[in-house]
Coordinates of C-alpha atoms and ligand atoms in Angstrom, one line a residue:
M7 CA 44.8 47.1 188.1
E8 CA 41.4 45.3 187.3
E9 CA 39.5 48.0 187.2
E10 CA 42.0 49.7 184.9
I11 CA 41.7 46.8 182.8
E12 CA 37.8 46.9 182.5
D13 CA 37.9 50.6 181.8
I14 CA 40.8 49.9 178.4
K15 CA 38.4 46.8 177.5
K16 CA 35.2 49.2 177.4
K17 CA 37.4 51.7 175.4
L18 CA 38.7 48.6 172.9
K19 CA 35.4 47.6 172.5
K20 CA 34.1 51.0 171.3
Y21 CA 36.6 51.1 168.7
S22 CA 36.5 47.3 167.8
Q23 CA 40.2 46.6 168.8
E24 CA 39.1 44.5 171.9
H25 CA 41.7 41.5 170.0
L26 CA 44.8 44.0 171.7
L27 CA 44.2 42.2 174.8
N28 CA 43.9 38.6 173.4
N29 CA 46.9 37.5 174.6
F30 CA 47.5 39.6 178.1
E31 CA 47.5 37.1 179.9
N32 CA 50.3 35.3 178.8
L33 CA 53.0 38.4 178.7
S34 CA 55.5 39.2 181.1
E35 CA 54.5 41.6 184.3
E36 CA 56.8 44.0 182.2
K37 CA 55.1 43.7 178.9
Q38 CA 51.9 44.3 180.5
K39 CA 52.4 47.2 181.8
R40 CA 54.1 48.4 178.3
L41 CA 51.3 47.4 176.5
L42 CA 48.8 49.2 178.5
E43 CA 50.8 51.8 178.5
Q44 CA 50.7 52.1 174.3
I45 CA 47.2 51.2 174.5
E46 CA 46.4 54.5 176.6
N47 CA 48.4 56.8 174.4
I48 CA 46.9 55.7 171.5
D49 CA 44.4 58.4 169.9
F50 CA 41.9 55.7 168.9
D51 CA 39.8 58.4 166.9
L52 CA 42.7 59.1 164.7
I53 CA 43.2 55.6 164.0
K54 CA 39.8 55.0 162.8
S55 CA 40.1 57.9 160.7
L56 CA 43.4 57.2 159.1
Y57 CA 41.8 54.0 158.3
D58 CA 38.8 55.5 156.4
T59 CA 41.5 57.4 154.6
T60 CA 42.3 54.1 153.2
Q61 CA 39.3 52.9 151.9
N62 CA 39.4 56.2 150.1
I63 CA 42.7 57.2 148.8
T64 CA 43.5 59.8 146.2
T65 CA 46.9 61.2 144.7
E66 CA 45.4 64.0 142.7
I67 CA 45.9 67.8 143.8
Q68 CA 42.7 68.7 144.5
D69 CA 41.8 72.1 144.7
D70 CA 45.0 73.3 145.3
Q71 CA 46.6 76.0 143.0
I72 CA 50.1 75.1 142.2
K73 CA 52.6 77.5 140.6
P74 CA 56.0 77.5 140.0
I75 CA 58.4 79.1 143.0
E76 CA 61.1 81.3 142.7
F77 CA 64.8 80.2 143.2
F78 CA 68.4 81.5 143.7
D79 CA 70.7 79.7 141.5
K80 CA 74.1 79.3 143.4
E81 CA 76.1 79.4 140.1
K82 CA 74.6 82.9 139.2
L83 CA 74.4 85.1 142.3
Y84 CA 77.3 87.2 141.1
D85 CA 78.1 90.1 142.7
D86 CA 75.5 88.8 145.9
Y87 CA 77.4 85.9 146.8
K88 CA 79.9 87.2 148.3
K89 CA 77.2 89.4 150.2
Y90 CA 75.4 86.3 151.3
K91 CA 78.5 84.1 152.2
E92 CA 79.4 87.2 154.7
I93 CA 76.3 87.3 156.6
G94 CA 75.9 83.4 156.7
E95 CA 79.5 83.1 157.9
K96 CA 79.1 86.0 160.8
A97 CA 76.0 83.9 161.8
I98 CA 77.8 80.9 161.4
R99 CA 81.1 81.8 163.7
T100 CA 78.8 83.4 166.3
K101 CA 77.6 79.8 166.9
K102 CA 73.9 80.8 165.5
L103 CA 73.9 77.3 163.7
A104 CA 72.7 73.8 164.8
A105 CA 72.5 70.5 162.2
V106 CA 69.7 67.5 162.8
T107 CA 70.4 64.7 161.1
M108 CA 66.8 62.2 160.6
A109 CA 67.9 59.1 161.2
G110 CA 64.5 57.5 162.0
G111 CA 63.6 55.9 158.9
Q112 CA 63.2 52.0 158.4
G113 CA 65.8 52.0 155.6
T114 CA 63.5 49.3 154.2
R115 CA 64.7 49.5 150.5
L116 CA 68.6 49.3 151.2
G117 CA 67.8 46.4 153.5
H118 CA 70.8 47.1 156.1
D119 CA 70.7 44.9 159.0
G120 CA 71.2 48.1 161.4
P121 CA 70.4 51.6 161.3
K122 CA 71.0 53.1 157.9
G123 CA 73.6 55.7 159.4
T124 CA 76.0 52.4 160.2
Y125 CA 75.9 51.4 156.4
D126 CA 79.6 51.0 155.2
I127 CA 79.0 52.5 151.4
G128 CA 82.1 50.8 150.6
L129 CA 84.6 53.6 150.2
E130 CA 88.4 52.5 150.8
S131 CA 87.9 54.1 154.7
H132 CA 85.0 51.9 155.0
K133 CA 83.4 54.8 156.8
S134 CA 79.7 54.7 157.7
L135 CA 77.4 57.3 156.8
F136 CA 77.5 58.4 160.1
E137 CA 81.1 59.2 160.3
L138 CA 80.9 60.9 156.4
L139 CA 78.7 63.1 158.0
S140 CA 80.6 63.9 161.0
D141 CA 83.6 64.5 159.0
G142 CA 81.9 67.4 157.1
L143 CA 80.3 68.9 159.7
K144 CA 83.3 68.9 161.6
E145 CA 85.5 70.1 159.1
Q146 CA 82.9 73.1 158.3
G147 CA 83.1 73.7 162.0
K148 CA 86.8 74.0 162.3
K149 CA 86.6 76.5 159.2
Y150 CA 84.8 78.7 161.2
G151 CA 86.4 78.2 164.6
V152 CA 82.9 76.3 166.1
I153 CA 81.8 73.2 167.0
I154 CA 78.1 73.1 165.3
P155 CA 76.0 71.1 167.5
W156 CA 74.6 68.3 166.2
F157 CA 71.2 66.5 166.7
I158 CA 70.4 63.5 165.2
M159 CA 66.6 61.9 165.3
T160 CA 66.4 58.2 165.9
S161 CA 63.5 55.9 166.2
R162 CA 62.4 53.6 169.3
E163 CA 63.5 50.5 167.0
N164 CA 66.9 51.9 165.9
N165 CA 67.3 54.3 169.0
D166 CA 69.6 52.1 170.9
A167 CA 71.7 50.6 168.0
T168 CA 72.2 54.1 167.0
V169 CA 73.2 55.1 170.4
D170 CA 75.7 52.5 170.9
F171 CA 77.5 53.0 167.5
F172 CA 78.3 56.4 168.3
A173 CA 79.5 55.3 171.7
K174 CA 81.8 52.6 170.3
H175 CA 82.9 55.3 167.7
R176 CA 83.6 57.8 170.8
Y177 CA 80.9 60.2 169.2
F178 CA 83.4 61.0 166.8
G179 CA 84.8 63.5 168.6
Y180 CA 81.9 65.0 169.7
E181 CA 80.9 65.2 173.4
K182 CA 77.3 63.2 174.1
D183 CA 74.5 65.8 176.0
K184 CA 77.3 68.4 175.2
N185 CA 77.1 69.2 171.7
I186 CA 75.8 66.0 170.4
F187 CA 72.3 65.0 171.4
F188 CA 69.6 62.0 170.1
F189 CA 66.2 62.3 170.7
K190 CA 63.6 59.8 169.2
Q191 CA 60.8 60.8 166.9
G192 CA 56.9 59.7 167.7
E193 CA 55.2 56.6 166.1
L194 CA 51.8 55.3 165.1
P195 CA 50.3 52.3 165.3
M196 CA 50.3 49.8 161.8
I197 CA 46.9 48.3 160.8
D198 CA 45.4 45.9 158.8
T199 CA 43.6 46.3 155.9
E200 CA 40.3 45.8 158.4
G201 CA 41.4 48.9 160.5
K202 CA 42.7 46.2 163.2
I203 CA 45.7 47.6 165.2
L204 CA 48.6 44.9 164.6
I205 CA 50.1 43.1 167.8
G206 CA 54.1 42.4 166.9
E207 CA 56.0 39.1 167.5
D208 CA 56.8 40.5 170.8
G209 CA 53.3 40.6 172.0
L210 CA 53.1 44.7 171.6
I211 CA 51.1 46.8 169.4
K212 CA 53.0 47.2 166.2
E213 CA 54.1 50.8 165.9
A214 CA 56.0 52.2 162.8
A215 CA 57.8 55.7 163.3
N216 CA 55.8 58.6 161.7
G217 CA 57.8 59.7 159.3
H218 CA 60.5 62.3 158.7
G219 CA 57.3 65.1 159.0
G220 CA 57.5 64.0 162.8
I221 CA 60.7 65.9 163.0
Y222 CA 58.9 69.2 164.2
E223 CA 57.0 67.7 166.9
A224 CA 60.0 65.8 167.9
L225 CA 62.4 68.2 168.2
V226 CA 59.6 70.4 170.5
K227 CA 58.3 67.2 172.6
N228 CA 62.0 66.4 173.5
G229 CA 63.4 69.6 174.6
M230 CA 65.7 69.9 171.6
T231 CA 64.6 73.3 170.7
K232 CA 64.8 74.6 174.2
K233 CA 68.3 72.9 173.9
M234 CA 69.1 74.8 171.1
R235 CA 67.7 78.1 172.5
E236 CA 70.1 77.7 175.4
L237 CA 73.3 77.2 173.1
G238 CA 72.2 80.5 171.5
V239 CA 71.2 78.5 168.2
E240 CA 69.0 80.3 165.8
W241 CA 69.1 78.5 162.8
V242 CA 68.6 74.8 162.2
F243 CA 69.8 72.8 159.3
I244 CA 67.6 69.5 158.7
G245 CA 68.5 67.0 156.6
G246 CA 68.6 63.1 155.9
V247 CA 71.0 60.6 156.8
D248 CA 71.6 59.0 153.7
N249 CA 72.9 61.7 151.5
C250 CA 76.9 61.0 151.7
L251 CA 77.4 64.7 150.1
V252 CA 75.1 66.7 152.3
K253 CA 76.5 70.1 153.1
M254 CA 74.7 70.9 156.5
V255 CA 76.9 74.2 156.8
D256 CA 76.1 76.3 154.4
P257 CA 77.1 80.2 154.7
V258 CA 75.2 81.1 151.3
L259 CA 71.9 79.4 152.1
M260 CA 71.8 80.9 155.7
G261 CA 72.8 84.7 154.3
I262 CA 70.1 84.5 151.6
A263 CA 67.5 83.3 154.8
I264 CA 68.6 86.3 156.6
D265 CA 69.0 88.9 154.1
K266 CA 65.6 87.9 152.7
N267 CA 63.8 88.1 156.0
V268 CA 62.4 84.6 155.6
T269 CA 62.2 82.1 158.4
A270 CA 63.4 79.4 156.0
A271 CA 65.1 77.8 153.1
G272 CA 65.9 75.0 150.8
K273 CA 68.3 73.6 148.8
S274 CA 67.1 72.3 145.4
V275 CA 68.9 70.3 142.4
V276 CA 67.8 70.8 138.7
K277 CA 65.3 67.8 138.2
A278 CA 67.4 65.0 135.7
N279 CA 64.4 64.4 133.6
P280 CA 60.2 64.7 133.9
Q281 CA 59.9 61.3 135.1
E282 CA 62.8 61.3 138.0
K283 CA 60.9 60.1 141.6
V284 CA 61.8 63.2 143.3
G285 CA 59.1 65.9 144.8
V286 CA 59.4 69.2 143.4
F287 CA 59.1 72.9 145.0
C288 CA 56.5 75.2 144.2
K289 CA 53.9 77.6 145.2
R290 CA 50.7 76.0 146.6
N291 CA 47.7 78.4 147.7
G292 CA 50.6 80.9 147.3
R293 CA 52.9 79.1 150.1
P294 CA 55.7 77.2 149.8
S295 CA 55.2 73.4 149.4
V296 CA 56.5 70.2 147.3
V297 CA 54.8 68.5 145.3
E298 CA 55.2 64.8 145.4
Y299 CA 56.6 62.5 142.4
T300 CA 53.1 60.6 142.8
E301 CA 51.2 63.6 143.0
I302 CA 52.5 65.8 140.1
P303 CA 50.1 65.4 136.7
K304 CA 51.9 64.4 133.3
E305 CA 51.7 67.9 131.8
M306 CA 52.5 69.6 134.8
S307 CA 55.9 67.3 135.0
E308 CA 56.8 67.9 131.6
A309 CA 56.1 71.6 131.1
T310 CA 58.9 73.9 129.7
D311 CA 59.5 77.4 129.5
E312 CA 61.0 79.3 126.6
N313 CA 64.6 77.7 126.8
G314 CA 63.4 74.4 127.5
N315 CA 63.7 74.1 131.2
L316 CA 61.6 72.5 133.2
I317 CA 58.8 74.7 134.8
Y318 CA 58.8 72.1 138.1
G319 CA 62.3 71.3 138.2
E320 CA 63.4 72.0 141.3
S321 CA 63.7 69.2 143.1
H322 CA 63.7 69.1 146.8
I323 CA 66.4 67.2 148.6
L324 CA 65.7 67.0 151.8
C325 CA 68.2 69.7 152.8
N326 CA 66.4 72.5 154.6
L327 CA 67.1 75.5 156.8
F328 CA 64.6 76.9 159.6
N329 CA 64.8 79.5 162.2
I330 CA 63.6 78.0 165.7
D331 CA 60.5 80.1 165.8
A332 CA 59.5 78.2 162.3
I333 CA 60.0 75.0 164.0
E334 CA 58.1 75.2 166.8
R335 CA 55.2 76.9 164.6
M336 CA 55.3 73.8 162.3
G337 CA 55.7 71.6 165.4
S338 CA 52.4 72.4 167.2
K339 CA 50.3 71.7 164.5
P340 CA 49.4 68.1 163.3
L341 CA 50.5 67.4 159.2
P342 CA 48.4 65.0 157.3
Y343 CA 49.2 61.2 157.2
H344 CA 50.3 59.7 153.8
I345 CA 49.3 56.0 153.5
A346 CA 52.2 53.3 152.7
F347 CA 51.3 49.3 152.5
K348 CA 53.7 47.4 153.7
K349 CA 54.2 43.9 154.4
A350 CA 54.5 43.1 158.3
T351 CA 54.6 40.2 160.3
Y352 CA 52.1 39.9 163.1
I353 CA 50.2 37.8 165.8
D354 CA 46.6 37.0 164.8
K355 CA 43.9 37.2 167.1
D356 CA 44.5 33.6 167.8
G357 CA 47.6 34.0 169.0
N358 CA 49.5 32.6 165.6
K359 CA 52.2 34.3 164.0
V360 CA 51.5 35.4 160.7
V361 CA 54.4 35.8 157.7
P362 CA 52.4 37.6 154.6
D363 CA 54.0 36.7 151.5
G364 CA 52.9 40.8 150.4
P365 CA 51.8 43.9 151.6
N366 CA 49.5 43.5 154.3
A367 CA 49.2 46.5 156.6
Y368 CA 48.7 50.4 156.6
K369 CA 51.6 52.4 157.9
F370 CA 51.1 56.2 158.0
E371 CA 53.6 58.4 157.9
A372 CA 53.9 62.4 157.8
F373 CA 56.2 64.5 155.7
L374 CA 58.0 67.3 156.4
F375 CA 57.4 69.4 153.7
D376 CA 54.0 69.4 154.3
A377 CA 54.6 71.6 157.2
F378 CA 56.0 74.5 154.6
G379 CA 52.8 75.7 154.2
E380 CA 53.1 77.3 158.0
L381 CA 55.9 79.3 156.0
D382 CA 55.3 82.8 155.0
D383 CA 58.0 82.2 152.3
M384 CA 61.1 79.9 151.8
A385 CA 64.3 80.8 149.7
I386 CA 65.1 78.2 147.4
L387 CA 68.6 77.7 146.1
R388 CA 69.7 75.8 143.5
V389 CA 73.1 73.6 144.4
K390 CA 74.7 71.7 141.9
R391 CA 73.8 68.2 142.1
E392 CA 77.2 66.6 141.7
E393 CA 77.9 68.4 145.0
E394 CA 75.8 67.9 147.3
F395 CA 73.3 65.3 146.3
A396 CA 74.5 61.6 146.6
P397 CA 71.3 59.8 148.3
V398 CA 71.7 56.4 149.4
K399 CA 68.2 54.4 148.8
N400 CA 68.3 51.1 147.2
A401 CA 70.7 48.0 147.5
T402 CA 71.4 48.4 143.8
G403 CA 70.6 50.6 140.8
T404 CA 69.9 54.4 141.1
D405 CA 70.4 55.8 144.3
S406 CA 72.7 52.8 145.6
P407 CA 75.9 52.9 147.6
E408 CA 77.5 52.0 144.2
T409 CA 76.2 55.1 142.8
A410 CA 76.7 57.2 146.1
R411 CA 80.2 56.0 146.1
E412 CA 81.3 57.1 142.5
L413 CA 79.8 60.5 143.0
Y414 CA 81.4 60.6 146.7
R415 CA 84.6 59.8 145.1
K416 CA 84.3 62.0 142.2
F417 CA 83.5 65.1 144.3
Y418 CA 86.6 64.5 146.7
N419 CA 88.7 63.4 144.0
I420 CA 89.6 60.2 145.7
K421 CA 91.2 57.5 142.9
Ligands
UTP523 P1 63.1 57.7 153.4 O1 61.8 58.7 153.4 O2 64.2 57.5 152.1 O3 63.0 56.2 153.8 O4 63.8 58.8 154.5 P2 64.1 55.7 154.7 O5 63.6 55.1 155.9 O6 65.7 55.7 154.7 O7 64.1 54.3 153.8 P3 62.7 53.2 152.9 O8 61.9 54.4 152.5 O9 61.9 52.3 154.3 O10 63.6 52.3 152.0 C1 64.5 60.0 154.0 C2 65.2 60.5 155.5 O11 64.2 60.6 156.1 C3 64.6 59.6 157.8 C4 65.5 58.8 157.0 O12 66.4 58.0 158.3 C5 65.9 59.3 155.9 O13 67.2 59.9 156.4 N1 63.4 59.5 158.0 C6 62.3 58.9 157.3 C7 63.0 59.4 159.6 O14 63.8 60.2 159.9 N2 62.1 59.1 160.0 C8 60.9 58.4 159.3 O15 60.1 58.1 159.9 C9 61.1 58.3 157.8

């Protein structure tokens, strides 16, 4: 142990992170072990380069060639609608589809005490987001005579609470490790404005989930894609936990992907107005991509065609379908990290707890759509917002439990 610690100290010195062991002696044996493990697993070169990027943040679209993307409109498929639907239905009936729900986020804007999926949006039934999602998945499965396997991505922080919640609700009729599976996403340490890795109140390194872009790597590393293959699955729908109208089973989307021979498909809804804070699908250097709202220049966000429609108007709603090969390919390449400046309580180098008034720490997140550049092509299907998109993001106002509840009630005709 002594020798191991000396080696670790040398490594920490090299990266000016010696403070990580300041309180080592006062930790329990179990925590000491965990801290050393954490240090062992940190890619310090990556952390250093991430810190360097915080000192030079650009939000411009550099030299990328951005072009509008072609899309199918579900409302205007005419005779092809039936064709795509039949192709997709056949694939679903033959158990080729699995669903993944990304539930590893912190849900900071909502501010619910617990995993976001456990949140009750205030319907008369008091069903949680997880239950609303499971209702849809079970109902669709029944329609096609199958049980759609469900994979839930959690984070280290919310995994136990999530699994306990499901256990308490008897997995909503699913069977753990048979047709419902839980897996944890990756994490990265948070750093302060000097590039120092933060120690949390538990004496351990303060790590945070690495963004929804961590999904591909997490699916592969945790053996989930292997499991899917064993189940005979070929297509995987990946969606968020916080859209209570998400349609995880869509034969038309699947049918288009299969018929067009692409490895991925995504759903879009028409952007409500040029200022709406959503990313939009586009082609970037000839590949499918999403331009974030923070990144899109004003002229581009406002540009319209001859009919007055937004040229970049296909909002990405985190509803995408991939074949397993594409997931494995995307999971094998590192994604760029985006920087978020957050408020984080920590223990300083003298062992004092610091509760900041405002943001003080950088958190690094990969975005799922940054991997789309790995795909040759992607079929985009425009669907109706009021049928498929009711996100719960904020505690009040837009995209809040109140707006989601109303959309849900309207869609299901609940008084
Ligand atoms: P958001 O980007 O809206 O983040 O996630 P969030 O964590 O729910 O909320 P804020 O930003 O902290 O308020 C969109 C979807 O991606 C998942 C979320 O759980 C949600 O389903 N997600 C996000 C992850 O699974 N892991 C992450 O690291 C981030």
